mmCIF file of C-alpha atoms in Angstrom:
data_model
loop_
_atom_site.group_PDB
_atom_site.id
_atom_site.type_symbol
_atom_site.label_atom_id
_atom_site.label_comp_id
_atom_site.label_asym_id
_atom_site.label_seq_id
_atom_site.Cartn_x
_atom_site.Cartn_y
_atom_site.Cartn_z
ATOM 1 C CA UNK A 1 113.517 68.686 133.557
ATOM 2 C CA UNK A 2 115.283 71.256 131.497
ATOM 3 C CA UNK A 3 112.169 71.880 129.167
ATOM 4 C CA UNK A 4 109.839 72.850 132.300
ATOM 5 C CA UNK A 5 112.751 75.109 133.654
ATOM 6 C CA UNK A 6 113.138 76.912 130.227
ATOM 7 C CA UNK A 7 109.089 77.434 129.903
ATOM 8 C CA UNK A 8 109.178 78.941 133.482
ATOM 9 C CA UNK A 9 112.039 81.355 133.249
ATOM 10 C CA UNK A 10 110.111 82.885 129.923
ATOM 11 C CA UNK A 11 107.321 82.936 132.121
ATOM 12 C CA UNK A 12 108.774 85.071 134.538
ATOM 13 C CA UNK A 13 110.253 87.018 131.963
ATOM 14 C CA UNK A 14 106.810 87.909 130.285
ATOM 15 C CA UNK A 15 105.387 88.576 134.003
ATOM 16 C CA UNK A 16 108.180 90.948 134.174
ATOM 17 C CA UNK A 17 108.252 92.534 130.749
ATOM 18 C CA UNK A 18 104.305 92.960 132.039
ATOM 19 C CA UNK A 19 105.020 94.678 134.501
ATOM 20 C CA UNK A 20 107.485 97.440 133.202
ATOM 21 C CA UNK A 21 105.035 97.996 130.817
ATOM 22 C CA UNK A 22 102.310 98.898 133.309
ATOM 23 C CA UNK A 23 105.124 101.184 135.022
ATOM 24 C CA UNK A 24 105.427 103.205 131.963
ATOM 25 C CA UNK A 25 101.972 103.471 131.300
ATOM 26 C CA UNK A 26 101.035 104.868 134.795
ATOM 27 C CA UNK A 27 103.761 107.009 133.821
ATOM 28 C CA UNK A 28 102.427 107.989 131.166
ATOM 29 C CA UNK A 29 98.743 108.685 132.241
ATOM 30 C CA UNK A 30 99.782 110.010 135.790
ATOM 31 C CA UNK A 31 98.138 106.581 137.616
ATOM 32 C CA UNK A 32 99.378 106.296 140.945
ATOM 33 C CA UNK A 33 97.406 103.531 142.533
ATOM 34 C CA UNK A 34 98.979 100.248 142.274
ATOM 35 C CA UNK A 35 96.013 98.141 141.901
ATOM 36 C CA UNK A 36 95.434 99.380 138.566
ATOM 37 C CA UNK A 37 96.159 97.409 135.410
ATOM 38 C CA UNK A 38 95.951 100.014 132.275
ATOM 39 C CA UNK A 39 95.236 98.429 129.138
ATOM 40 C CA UNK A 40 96.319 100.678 125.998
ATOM 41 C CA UNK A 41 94.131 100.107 122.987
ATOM 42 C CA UNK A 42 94.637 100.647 119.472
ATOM 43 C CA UNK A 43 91.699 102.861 117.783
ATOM 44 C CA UNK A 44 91.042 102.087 113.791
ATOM 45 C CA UNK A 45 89.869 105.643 113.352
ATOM 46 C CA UNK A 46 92.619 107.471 115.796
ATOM 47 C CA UNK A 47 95.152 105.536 113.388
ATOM 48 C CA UNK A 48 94.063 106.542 110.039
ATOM 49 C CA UNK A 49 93.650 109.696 110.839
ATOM 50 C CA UNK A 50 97.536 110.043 112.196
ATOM 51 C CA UNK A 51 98.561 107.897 109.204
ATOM 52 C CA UNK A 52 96.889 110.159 106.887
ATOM 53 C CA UNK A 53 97.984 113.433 108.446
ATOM 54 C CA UNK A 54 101.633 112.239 108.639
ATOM 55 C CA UNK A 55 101.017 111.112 105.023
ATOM 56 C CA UNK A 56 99.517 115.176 104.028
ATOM 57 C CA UNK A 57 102.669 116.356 106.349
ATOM 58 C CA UNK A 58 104.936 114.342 103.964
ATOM 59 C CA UNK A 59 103.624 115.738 100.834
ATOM 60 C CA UNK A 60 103.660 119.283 101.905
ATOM 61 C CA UNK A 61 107.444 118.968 102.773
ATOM 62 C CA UNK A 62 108.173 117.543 99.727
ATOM 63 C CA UNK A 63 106.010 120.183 97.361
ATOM 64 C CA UNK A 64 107.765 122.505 99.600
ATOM 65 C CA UNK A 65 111.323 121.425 98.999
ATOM 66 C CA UNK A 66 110.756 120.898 95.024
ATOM 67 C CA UNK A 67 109.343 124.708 94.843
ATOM 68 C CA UNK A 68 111.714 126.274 96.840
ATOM 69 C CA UNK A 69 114.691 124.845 95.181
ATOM 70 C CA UNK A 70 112.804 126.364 91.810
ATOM 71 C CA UNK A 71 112.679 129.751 93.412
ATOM 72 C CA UNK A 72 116.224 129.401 93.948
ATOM 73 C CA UNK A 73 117.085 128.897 90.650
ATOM 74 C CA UNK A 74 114.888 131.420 89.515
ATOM 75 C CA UNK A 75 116.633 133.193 91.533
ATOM 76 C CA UNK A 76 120.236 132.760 90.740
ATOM 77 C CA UNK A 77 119.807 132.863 86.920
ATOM 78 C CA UNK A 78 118.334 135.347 84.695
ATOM 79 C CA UNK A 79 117.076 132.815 81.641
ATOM 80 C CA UNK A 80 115.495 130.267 84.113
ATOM 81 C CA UNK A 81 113.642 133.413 85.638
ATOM 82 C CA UNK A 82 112.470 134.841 82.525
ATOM 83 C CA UNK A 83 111.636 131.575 81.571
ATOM 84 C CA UNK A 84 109.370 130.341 84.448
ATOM 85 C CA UNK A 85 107.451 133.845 84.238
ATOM 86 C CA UNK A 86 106.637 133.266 80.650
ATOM 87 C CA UNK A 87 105.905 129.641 81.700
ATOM 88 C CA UNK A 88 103.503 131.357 84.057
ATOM 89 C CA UNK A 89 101.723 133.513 82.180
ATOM 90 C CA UNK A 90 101.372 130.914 79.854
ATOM 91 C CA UNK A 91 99.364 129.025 82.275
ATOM 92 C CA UNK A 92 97.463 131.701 83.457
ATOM 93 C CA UNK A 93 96.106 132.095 80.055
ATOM 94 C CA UNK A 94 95.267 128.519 79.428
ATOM 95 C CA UNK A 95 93.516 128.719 82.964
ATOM 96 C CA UNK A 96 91.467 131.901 81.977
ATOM 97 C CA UNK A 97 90.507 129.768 78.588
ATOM 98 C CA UNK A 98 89.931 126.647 80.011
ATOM 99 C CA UNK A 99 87.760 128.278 83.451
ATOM 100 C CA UNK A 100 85.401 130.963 82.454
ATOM 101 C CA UNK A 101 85.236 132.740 85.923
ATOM 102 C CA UNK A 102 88.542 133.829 86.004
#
């Protein structure tokens, strides 16, 4: 007896897991009949394109941290400033050799 009671209380727990989840999702998309089951479907395509923007998000923080904390510096001290502008003339010159339009 004990194994039939134990499948039908997770029974009734799925039915009622069920049926919060329909309450939040006519929450969510402003359903108010109750005869309405909403099923929520993942889109391939909607995904990647979250997972990739997220990902280009990420990066641009990042590139964003790491060049601010080297203005900073620049900032702060007179060598590392000096430095990073000969650095950067450097590589504008090894740009205007290497690219011919510029």
């Amino acid at each position: 007896m004990p194994k039939f009671k134990g499948e039908l209380v997770k029974q009734v727990k799925e039915e009622n897991e069920k049926q919060k989840e329909q309450l939040q999702l006519k929450e969510k998309y402003g359903v108010k009949q109750e005869d309405v089951v909403i099923i929520e479907k993942n889109h391939f395509i909607k995904f990647f394109v979250m997972t990739l923007a997220r990902i280009i998000r990420t990066a641009a923080s990042i590139l964003i941290f790491f060049l601010s904390v080297t203005g900073l510096a620049a900032l702060i001290y007179p060598v590392s400033r000096m430095e990073l502008i000969r650095q950067g003339w450097n590589i504008y010159y090894e740009l205007t050799d290497f690219l011919p339009f510029l």
